[in-house]
C-alpha positions as a LaTeX table, in Angstrom:
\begin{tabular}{lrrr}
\hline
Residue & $x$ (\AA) & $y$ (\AA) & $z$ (\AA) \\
\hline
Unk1 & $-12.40$ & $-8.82$ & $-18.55$ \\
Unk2 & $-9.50$ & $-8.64$ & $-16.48$ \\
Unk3 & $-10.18$ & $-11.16$ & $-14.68$ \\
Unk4 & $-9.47$ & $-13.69$ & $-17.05$ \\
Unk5 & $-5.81$ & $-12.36$ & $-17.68$ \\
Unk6 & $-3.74$ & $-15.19$ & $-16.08$ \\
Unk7 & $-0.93$ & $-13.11$ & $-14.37$ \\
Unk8 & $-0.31$ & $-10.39$ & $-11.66$ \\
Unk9 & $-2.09$ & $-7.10$ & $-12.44$ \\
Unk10 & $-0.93$ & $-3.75$ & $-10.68$ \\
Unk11 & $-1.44$ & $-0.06$ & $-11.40$ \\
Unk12 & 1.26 & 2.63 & $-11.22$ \\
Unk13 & 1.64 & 6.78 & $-11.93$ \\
Unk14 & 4.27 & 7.88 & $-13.34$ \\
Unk15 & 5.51 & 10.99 & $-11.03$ \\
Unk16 & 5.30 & 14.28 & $-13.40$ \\
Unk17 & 3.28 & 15.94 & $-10.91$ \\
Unk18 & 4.33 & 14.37 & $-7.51$ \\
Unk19 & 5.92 & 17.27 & $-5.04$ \\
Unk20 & 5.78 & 17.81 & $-1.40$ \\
Unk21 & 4.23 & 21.45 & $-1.22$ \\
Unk22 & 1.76 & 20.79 & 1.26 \\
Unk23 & 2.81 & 18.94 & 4.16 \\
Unk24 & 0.01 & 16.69 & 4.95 \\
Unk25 & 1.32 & 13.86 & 7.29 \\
Unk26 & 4.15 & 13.54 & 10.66 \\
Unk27 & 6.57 & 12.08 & 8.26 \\
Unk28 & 6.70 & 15.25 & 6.03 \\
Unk29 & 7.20 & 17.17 & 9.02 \\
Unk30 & 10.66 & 15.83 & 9.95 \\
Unk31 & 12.67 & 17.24 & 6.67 \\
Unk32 & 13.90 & 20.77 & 6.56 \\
Unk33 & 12.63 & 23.33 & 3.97 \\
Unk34 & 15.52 & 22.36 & 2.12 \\
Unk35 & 15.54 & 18.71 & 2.60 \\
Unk36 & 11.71 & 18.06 & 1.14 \\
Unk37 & 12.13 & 19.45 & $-2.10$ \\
Unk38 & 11.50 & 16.70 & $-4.74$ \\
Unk39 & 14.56 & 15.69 & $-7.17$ \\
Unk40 & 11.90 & 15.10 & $-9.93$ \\
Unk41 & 14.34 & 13.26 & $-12.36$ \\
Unk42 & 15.45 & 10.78 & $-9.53$ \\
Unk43 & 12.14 & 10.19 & $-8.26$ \\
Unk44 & 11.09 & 8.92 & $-11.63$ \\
Unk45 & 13.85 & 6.55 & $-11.97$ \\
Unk46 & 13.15 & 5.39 & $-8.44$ \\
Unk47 & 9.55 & 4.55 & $-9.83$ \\
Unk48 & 10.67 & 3.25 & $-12.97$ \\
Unk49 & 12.96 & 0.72 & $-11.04$ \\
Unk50 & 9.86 & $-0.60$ & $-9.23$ \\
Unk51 & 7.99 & $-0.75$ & $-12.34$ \\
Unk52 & 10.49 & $-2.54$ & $-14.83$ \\
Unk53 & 10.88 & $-4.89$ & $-11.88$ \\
Unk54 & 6.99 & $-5.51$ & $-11.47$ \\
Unk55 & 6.30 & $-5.81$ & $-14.97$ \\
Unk56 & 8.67 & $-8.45$ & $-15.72$ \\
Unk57 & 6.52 & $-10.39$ & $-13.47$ \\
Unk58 & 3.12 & $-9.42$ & $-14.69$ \\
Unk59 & 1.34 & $-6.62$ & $-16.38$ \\
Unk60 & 1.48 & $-3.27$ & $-14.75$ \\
Unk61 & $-1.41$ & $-0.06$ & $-16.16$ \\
Unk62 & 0.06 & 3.57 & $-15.65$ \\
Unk63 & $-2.67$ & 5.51 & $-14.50$ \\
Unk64 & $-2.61$ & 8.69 & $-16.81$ \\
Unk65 & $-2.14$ & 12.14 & $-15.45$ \\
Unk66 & $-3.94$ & 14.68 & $-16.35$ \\
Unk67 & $-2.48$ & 17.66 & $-18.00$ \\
Unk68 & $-1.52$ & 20.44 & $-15.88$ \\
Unk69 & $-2.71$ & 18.50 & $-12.52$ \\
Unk70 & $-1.79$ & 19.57 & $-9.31$ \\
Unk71 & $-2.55$ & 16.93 & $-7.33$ \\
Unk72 & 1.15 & 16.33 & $-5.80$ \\
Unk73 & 0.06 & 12.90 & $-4.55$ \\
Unk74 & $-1.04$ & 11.49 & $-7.67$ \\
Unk75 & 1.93 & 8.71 & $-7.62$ \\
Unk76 & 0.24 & 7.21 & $-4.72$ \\
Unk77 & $-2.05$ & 5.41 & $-6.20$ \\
Unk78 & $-2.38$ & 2.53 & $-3.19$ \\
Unk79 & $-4.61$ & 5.21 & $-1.56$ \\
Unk80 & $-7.67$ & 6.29 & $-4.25$ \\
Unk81 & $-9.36$ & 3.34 & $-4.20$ \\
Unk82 & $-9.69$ & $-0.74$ & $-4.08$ \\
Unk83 & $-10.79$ & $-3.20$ & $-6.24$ \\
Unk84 & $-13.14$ & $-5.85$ & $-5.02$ \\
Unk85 & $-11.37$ & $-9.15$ & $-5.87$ \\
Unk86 & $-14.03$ & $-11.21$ & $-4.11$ \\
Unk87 & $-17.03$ & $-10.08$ & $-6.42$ \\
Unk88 & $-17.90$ & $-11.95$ & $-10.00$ \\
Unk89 & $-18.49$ & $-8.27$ & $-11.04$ \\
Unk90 & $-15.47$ & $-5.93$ & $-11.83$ \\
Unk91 & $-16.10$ & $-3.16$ & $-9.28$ \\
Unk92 & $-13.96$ & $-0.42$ & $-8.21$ \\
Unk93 & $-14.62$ & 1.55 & $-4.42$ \\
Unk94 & $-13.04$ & 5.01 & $-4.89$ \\
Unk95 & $-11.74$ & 7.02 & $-2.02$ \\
Unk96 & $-13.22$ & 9.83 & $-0.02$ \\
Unk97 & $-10.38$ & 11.52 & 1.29 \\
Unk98 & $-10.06$ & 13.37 & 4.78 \\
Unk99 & $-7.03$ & 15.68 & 3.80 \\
Unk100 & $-7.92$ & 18.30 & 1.69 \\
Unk101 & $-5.38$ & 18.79 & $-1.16$ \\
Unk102 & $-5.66$ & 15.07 & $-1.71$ \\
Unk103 & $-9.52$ & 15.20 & $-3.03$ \\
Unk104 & $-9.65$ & 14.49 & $-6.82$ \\
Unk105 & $-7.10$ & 11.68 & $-7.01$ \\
Unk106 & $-10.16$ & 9.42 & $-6.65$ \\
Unk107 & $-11.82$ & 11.55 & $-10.03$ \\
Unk108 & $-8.20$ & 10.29 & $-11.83$ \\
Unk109 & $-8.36$ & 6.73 & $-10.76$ \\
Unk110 & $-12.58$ & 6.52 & $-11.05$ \\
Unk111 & $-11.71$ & 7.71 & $-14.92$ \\
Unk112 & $-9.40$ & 4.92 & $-15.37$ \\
Unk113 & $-11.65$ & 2.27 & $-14.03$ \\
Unk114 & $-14.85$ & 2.77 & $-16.02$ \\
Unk115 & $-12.58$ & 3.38 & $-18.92$ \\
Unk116 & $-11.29$ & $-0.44$ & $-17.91$ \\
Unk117 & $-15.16$ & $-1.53$ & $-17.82$ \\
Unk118 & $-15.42$ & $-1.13$ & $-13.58$ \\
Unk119 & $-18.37$ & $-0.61$ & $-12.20$ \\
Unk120 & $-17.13$ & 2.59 & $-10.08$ \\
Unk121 & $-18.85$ & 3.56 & $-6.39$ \\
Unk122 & $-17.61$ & 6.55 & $-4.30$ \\
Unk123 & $-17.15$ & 5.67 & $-0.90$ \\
Unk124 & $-19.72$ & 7.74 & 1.05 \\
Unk125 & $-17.50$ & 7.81 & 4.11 \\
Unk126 & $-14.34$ & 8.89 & 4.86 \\
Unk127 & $-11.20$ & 6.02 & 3.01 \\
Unk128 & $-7.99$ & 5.70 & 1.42 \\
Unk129 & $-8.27$ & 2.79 & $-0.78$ \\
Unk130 & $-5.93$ & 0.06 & $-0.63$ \\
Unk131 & $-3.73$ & 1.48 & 2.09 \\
Unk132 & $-6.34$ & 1.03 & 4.40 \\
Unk133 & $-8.18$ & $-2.18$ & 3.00 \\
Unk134 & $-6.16$ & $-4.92$ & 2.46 \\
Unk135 & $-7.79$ & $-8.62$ & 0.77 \\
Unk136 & $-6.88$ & $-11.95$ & 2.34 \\
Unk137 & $-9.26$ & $-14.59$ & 0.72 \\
Unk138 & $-12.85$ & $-15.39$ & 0.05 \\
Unk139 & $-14.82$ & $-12.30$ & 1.01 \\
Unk140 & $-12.33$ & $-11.48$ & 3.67 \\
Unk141 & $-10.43$ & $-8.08$ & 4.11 \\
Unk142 & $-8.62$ & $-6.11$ & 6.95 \\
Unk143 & $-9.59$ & $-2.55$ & 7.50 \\
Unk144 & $-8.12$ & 0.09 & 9.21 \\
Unk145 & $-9.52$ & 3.53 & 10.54 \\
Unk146 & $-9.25$ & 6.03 & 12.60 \\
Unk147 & $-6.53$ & 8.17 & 11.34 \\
Unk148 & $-7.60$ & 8.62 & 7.52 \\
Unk149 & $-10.28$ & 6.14 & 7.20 \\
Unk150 & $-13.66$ & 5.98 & 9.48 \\
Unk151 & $-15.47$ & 2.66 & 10.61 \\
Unk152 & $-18.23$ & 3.35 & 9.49 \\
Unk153 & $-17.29$ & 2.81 & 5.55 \\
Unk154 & $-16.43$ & $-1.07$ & 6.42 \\
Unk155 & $-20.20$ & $-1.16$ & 7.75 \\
Unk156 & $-21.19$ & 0.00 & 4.42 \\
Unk157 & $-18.85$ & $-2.00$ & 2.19 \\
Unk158 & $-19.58$ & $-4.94$ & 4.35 \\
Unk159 & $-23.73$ & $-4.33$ & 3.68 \\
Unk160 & $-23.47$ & $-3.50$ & 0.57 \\
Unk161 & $-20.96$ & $-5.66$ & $-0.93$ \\
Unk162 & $-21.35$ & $-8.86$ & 1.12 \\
Unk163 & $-17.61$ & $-8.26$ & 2.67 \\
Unk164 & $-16.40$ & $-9.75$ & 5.81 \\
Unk165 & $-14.35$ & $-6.83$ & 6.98 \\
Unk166 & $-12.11$ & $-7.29$ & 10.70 \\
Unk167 & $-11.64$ & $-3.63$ & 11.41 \\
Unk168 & $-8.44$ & $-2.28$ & 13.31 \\
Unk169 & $-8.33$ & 0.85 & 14.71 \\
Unk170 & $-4.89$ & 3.02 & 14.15 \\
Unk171 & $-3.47$ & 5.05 & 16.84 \\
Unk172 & $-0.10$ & 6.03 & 16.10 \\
Unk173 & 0.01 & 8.73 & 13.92 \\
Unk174 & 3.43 & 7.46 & 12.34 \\
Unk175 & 1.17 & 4.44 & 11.23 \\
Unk176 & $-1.45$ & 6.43 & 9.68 \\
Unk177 & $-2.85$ & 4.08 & 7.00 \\
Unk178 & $-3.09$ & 0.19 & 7.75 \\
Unk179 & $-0.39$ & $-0.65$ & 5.00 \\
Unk180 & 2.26 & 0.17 & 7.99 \\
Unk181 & 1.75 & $-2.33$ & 10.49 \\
Unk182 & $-0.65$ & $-5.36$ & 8.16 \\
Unk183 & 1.53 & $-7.13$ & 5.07 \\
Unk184 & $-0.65$ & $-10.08$ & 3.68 \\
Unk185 & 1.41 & $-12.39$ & 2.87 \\
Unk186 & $-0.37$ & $-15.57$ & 1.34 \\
Unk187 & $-4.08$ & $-16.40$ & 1.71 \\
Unk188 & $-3.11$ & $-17.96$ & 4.95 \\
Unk189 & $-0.62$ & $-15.63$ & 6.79 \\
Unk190 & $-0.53$ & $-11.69$ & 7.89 \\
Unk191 & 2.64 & $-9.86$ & 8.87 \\
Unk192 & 1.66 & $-7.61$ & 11.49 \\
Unk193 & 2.79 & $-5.51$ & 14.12 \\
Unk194 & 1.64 & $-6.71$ & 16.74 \\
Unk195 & 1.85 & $-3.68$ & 19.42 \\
Unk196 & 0.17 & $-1.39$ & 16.97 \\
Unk197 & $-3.41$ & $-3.49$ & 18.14 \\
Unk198 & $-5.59$ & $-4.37$ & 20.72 \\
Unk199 & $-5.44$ & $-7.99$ & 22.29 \\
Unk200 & $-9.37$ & $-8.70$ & 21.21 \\
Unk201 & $-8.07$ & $-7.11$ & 17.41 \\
Unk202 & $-5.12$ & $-9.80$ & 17.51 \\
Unk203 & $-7.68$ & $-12.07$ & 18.12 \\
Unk204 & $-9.86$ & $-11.45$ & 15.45 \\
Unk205 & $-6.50$ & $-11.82$ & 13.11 \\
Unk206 & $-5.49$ & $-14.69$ & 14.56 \\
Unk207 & $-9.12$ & $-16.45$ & 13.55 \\
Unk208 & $-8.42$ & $-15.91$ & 9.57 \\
Unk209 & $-4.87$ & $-16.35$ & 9.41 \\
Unk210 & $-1.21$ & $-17.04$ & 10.94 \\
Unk211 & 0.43 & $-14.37$ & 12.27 \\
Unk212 & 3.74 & $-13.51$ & 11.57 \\
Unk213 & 4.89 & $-10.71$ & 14.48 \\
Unk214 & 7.08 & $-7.99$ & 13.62 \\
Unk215 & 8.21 & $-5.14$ & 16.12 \\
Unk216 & 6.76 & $-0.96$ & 16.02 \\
Unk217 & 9.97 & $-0.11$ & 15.20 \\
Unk218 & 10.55 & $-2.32$ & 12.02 \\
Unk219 & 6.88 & $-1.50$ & 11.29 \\
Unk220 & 8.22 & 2.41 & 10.91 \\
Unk221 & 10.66 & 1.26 & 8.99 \\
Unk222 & 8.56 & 0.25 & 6.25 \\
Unk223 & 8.27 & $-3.86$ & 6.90 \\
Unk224 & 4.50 & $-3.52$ & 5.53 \\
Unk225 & 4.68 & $-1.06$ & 2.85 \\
Unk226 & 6.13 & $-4.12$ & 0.52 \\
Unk227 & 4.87 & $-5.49$ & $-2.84$ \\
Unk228 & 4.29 & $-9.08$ & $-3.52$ \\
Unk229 & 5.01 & $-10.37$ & $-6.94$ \\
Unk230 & 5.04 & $-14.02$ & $-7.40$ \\
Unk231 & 7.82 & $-15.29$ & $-5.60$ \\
Unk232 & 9.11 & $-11.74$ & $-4.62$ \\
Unk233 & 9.03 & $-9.09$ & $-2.08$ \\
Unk234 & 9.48 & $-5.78$ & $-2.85$ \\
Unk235 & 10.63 & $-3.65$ & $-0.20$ \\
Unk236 & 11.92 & 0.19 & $-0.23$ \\
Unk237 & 15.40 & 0.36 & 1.28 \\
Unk238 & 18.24 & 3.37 & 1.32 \\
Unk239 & 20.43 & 1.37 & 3.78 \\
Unk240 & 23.54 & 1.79 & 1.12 \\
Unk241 & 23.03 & 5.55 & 1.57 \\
Unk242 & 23.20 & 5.15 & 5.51 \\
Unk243 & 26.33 & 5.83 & 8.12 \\
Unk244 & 26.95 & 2.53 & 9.34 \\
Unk245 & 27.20 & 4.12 & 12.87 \\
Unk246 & 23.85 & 5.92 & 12.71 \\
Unk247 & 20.31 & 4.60 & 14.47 \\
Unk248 & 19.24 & 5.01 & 11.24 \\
Unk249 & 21.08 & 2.33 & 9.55 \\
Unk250 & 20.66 & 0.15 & 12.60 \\
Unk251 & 16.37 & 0.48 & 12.46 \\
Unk252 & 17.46 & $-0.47$ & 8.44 \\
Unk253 & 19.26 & $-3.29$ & 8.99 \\
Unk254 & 16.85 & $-4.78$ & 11.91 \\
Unk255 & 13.71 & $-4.22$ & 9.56 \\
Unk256 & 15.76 & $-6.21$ & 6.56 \\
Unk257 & 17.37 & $-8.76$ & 8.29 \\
Unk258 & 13.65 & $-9.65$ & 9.49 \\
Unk259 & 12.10 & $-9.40$ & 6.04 \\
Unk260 & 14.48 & $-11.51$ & 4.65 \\
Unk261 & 14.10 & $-14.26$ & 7.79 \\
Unk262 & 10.23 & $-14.02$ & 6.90 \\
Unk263 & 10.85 & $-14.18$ & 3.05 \\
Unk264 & 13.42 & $-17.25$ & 3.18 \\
Unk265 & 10.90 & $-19.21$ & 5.62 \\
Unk266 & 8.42 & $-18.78$ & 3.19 \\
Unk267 & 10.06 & $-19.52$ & $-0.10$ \\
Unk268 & 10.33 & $-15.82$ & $-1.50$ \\
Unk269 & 13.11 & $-13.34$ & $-2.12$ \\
Unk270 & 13.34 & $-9.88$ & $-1.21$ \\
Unk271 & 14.16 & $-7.12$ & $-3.93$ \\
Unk272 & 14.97 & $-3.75$ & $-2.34$ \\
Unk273 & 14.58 & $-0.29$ & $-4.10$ \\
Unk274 & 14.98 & 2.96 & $-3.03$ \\
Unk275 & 12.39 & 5.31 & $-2.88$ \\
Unk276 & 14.49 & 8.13 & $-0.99$ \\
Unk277 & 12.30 & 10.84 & $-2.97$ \\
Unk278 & 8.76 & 8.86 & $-2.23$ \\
Unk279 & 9.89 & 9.20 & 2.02 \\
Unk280 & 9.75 & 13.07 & 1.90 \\
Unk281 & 5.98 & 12.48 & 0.66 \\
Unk282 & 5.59 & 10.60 & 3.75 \\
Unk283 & 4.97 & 7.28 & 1.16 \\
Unk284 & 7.25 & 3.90 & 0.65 \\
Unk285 & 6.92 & 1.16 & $-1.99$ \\
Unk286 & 3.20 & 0.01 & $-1.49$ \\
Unk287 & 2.07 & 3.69 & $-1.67$ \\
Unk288 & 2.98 & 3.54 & $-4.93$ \\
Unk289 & 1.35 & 0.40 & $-6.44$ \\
Unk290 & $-2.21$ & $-0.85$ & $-6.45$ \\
Unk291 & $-3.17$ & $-4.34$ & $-7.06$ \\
Unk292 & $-5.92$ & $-5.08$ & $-10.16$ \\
Unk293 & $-5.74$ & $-8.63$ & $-8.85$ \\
Unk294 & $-3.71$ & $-10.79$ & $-6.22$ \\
Unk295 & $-2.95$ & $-13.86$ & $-8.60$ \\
Unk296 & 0.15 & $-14.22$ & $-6.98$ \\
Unk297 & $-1.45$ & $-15.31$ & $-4.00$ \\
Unk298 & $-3.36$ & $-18.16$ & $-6.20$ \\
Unk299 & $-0.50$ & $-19.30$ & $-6.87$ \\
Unk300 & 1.87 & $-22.16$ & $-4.98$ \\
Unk301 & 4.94 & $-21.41$ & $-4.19$ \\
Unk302 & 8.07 & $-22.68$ & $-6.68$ \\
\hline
\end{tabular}
């Protein structure tokens, strides 16, 4: 079972059929005709970085693509589904997505998972996996809808699975799954952007965990879209690629220089990677992984 394997668990694609032919979120929207095409080769090192990094940590499953598929999203495999961490049973909730040419990513990753001995369930309503759903502790998750996702699968996952779910809605399209603006970062303590919520939704935060505030703007800039391995944050960064006198490389360096504040206060290290390819997709770092299991948060810090 993998849930007696005593180290961090993650699952990754490999990018052979990632592309950006159909634009399907604001972010894609911003690049030229020219500018979105996909550097295949790069965007697998770029991947391969992330993965090389997160398996000398802990054990990371490619998620195998079919041949000939067409699903250019594939490589995101944070949004077709979650695992359940909180149940004795091994059981997978698979996505029911809103934009078209994304359905079917959830019939890859539902393959995997029963292949893995999961007990698979479709979501009935509309949700994009881990993205939107992120674990804290216990029976505790945050979810976010709205955008992608509707409220009414946390009232479902929450009947049926015994889940204590605080939902957040998401308004800014820019922040259009939950993994922008919410970072768990131990059992204990949330990164969040704060402006991005209600005051009654900070609230409801604030009950299960410290918050650690970030700002919109170094929410856009990817803060939340990181990885937590052990002792490590993994982060997507092209600052080295930036004009130091752009606004650009100044929303960069703000969004870093925070991480790292947050990071060193807390014992961890930052990693940076660049996912330059994964942006035209409208996806960063966390897109691209999904966690198996959070042992990392189980864990005390060294």
């Amino acid at each position: 079972m993998i849930k007696d394997i005593n180290m961090p668990l993650f699952l990754m694609n490999i990018p052979t059929c990632y592309s950006t032919n159909v634009r399907n979120n604001i972010w894609m929207e911003e690049y030229t005709a020219k500018d979105i095409v996909v550097n295949k080769e790069k965007a697998i090192r770029e991947i391969w970085e992330v993965y090389s990094f997160l398996s000398s940590q802990g054990f990371v499953y490619l998620l195998p693509t079919p041949y000939d598929c067409r699903l250019q999203d594939l490589v995101f495999v944070a949004n077709n589904g979650i695992v359940l961490e909180h149940l004795e049973e091994e059981t997978y909730i698979a996505s029911n997505f809103r934009v078209p040419n994304r359905r079917g990513e959830e019939i890859v990753a539902s393959k995997f998972f029963e292949q893995m001995g999961f007990k698979v369930i479709p979501c009935p309503y509309l949700f994009e996996g881990e993205a939107e759903l992120k674990y804290l502790r216990d029976n505790i998750y945050i979810g976010g809808y709205g955008i992608r996702s509707e409220k009414e699968s946390y009232d479902w996952m929450a009947s049926e699975f015994d889940m204590n779910i605080i939902p957040l809605e998401l308004t800014d399209p820019y922040n259009y799954h939950l993994d922008c603006t919410i970072f768990p970062l131990t059992r204990e303590s949330i990164i969040v952007a704060t402006e991005a919520f209600t005051k009654q939704e900070i609230k409801q935060l604030e009950n299960v965990a410290e918050l650690i505030p970030i700002s919109i703007e170094q929410a856009h800039t990817g803060l939340c879209n990181s990885v937590r391995v052990n002792n490590y944050i993994l982060n997507a960064s092209d600052i080295d690629f930036l004009s130091k006198r752009s606004e650009d490389y100044r929303l960069e360096k703000s969004k870093n220089i925070r991480l790292e504040d947050i990071a060193g206060q807390n014992g961890m290290e930052v990693c940076y990677f660049n996912m330059e390819e994964y942006l035209k997709g409208g996806g960063l770092l966390s897109c691209t992984v999904l966690h198996m299991n959070h042992h990392s948060f189980t864990k005390d810090l060294l």
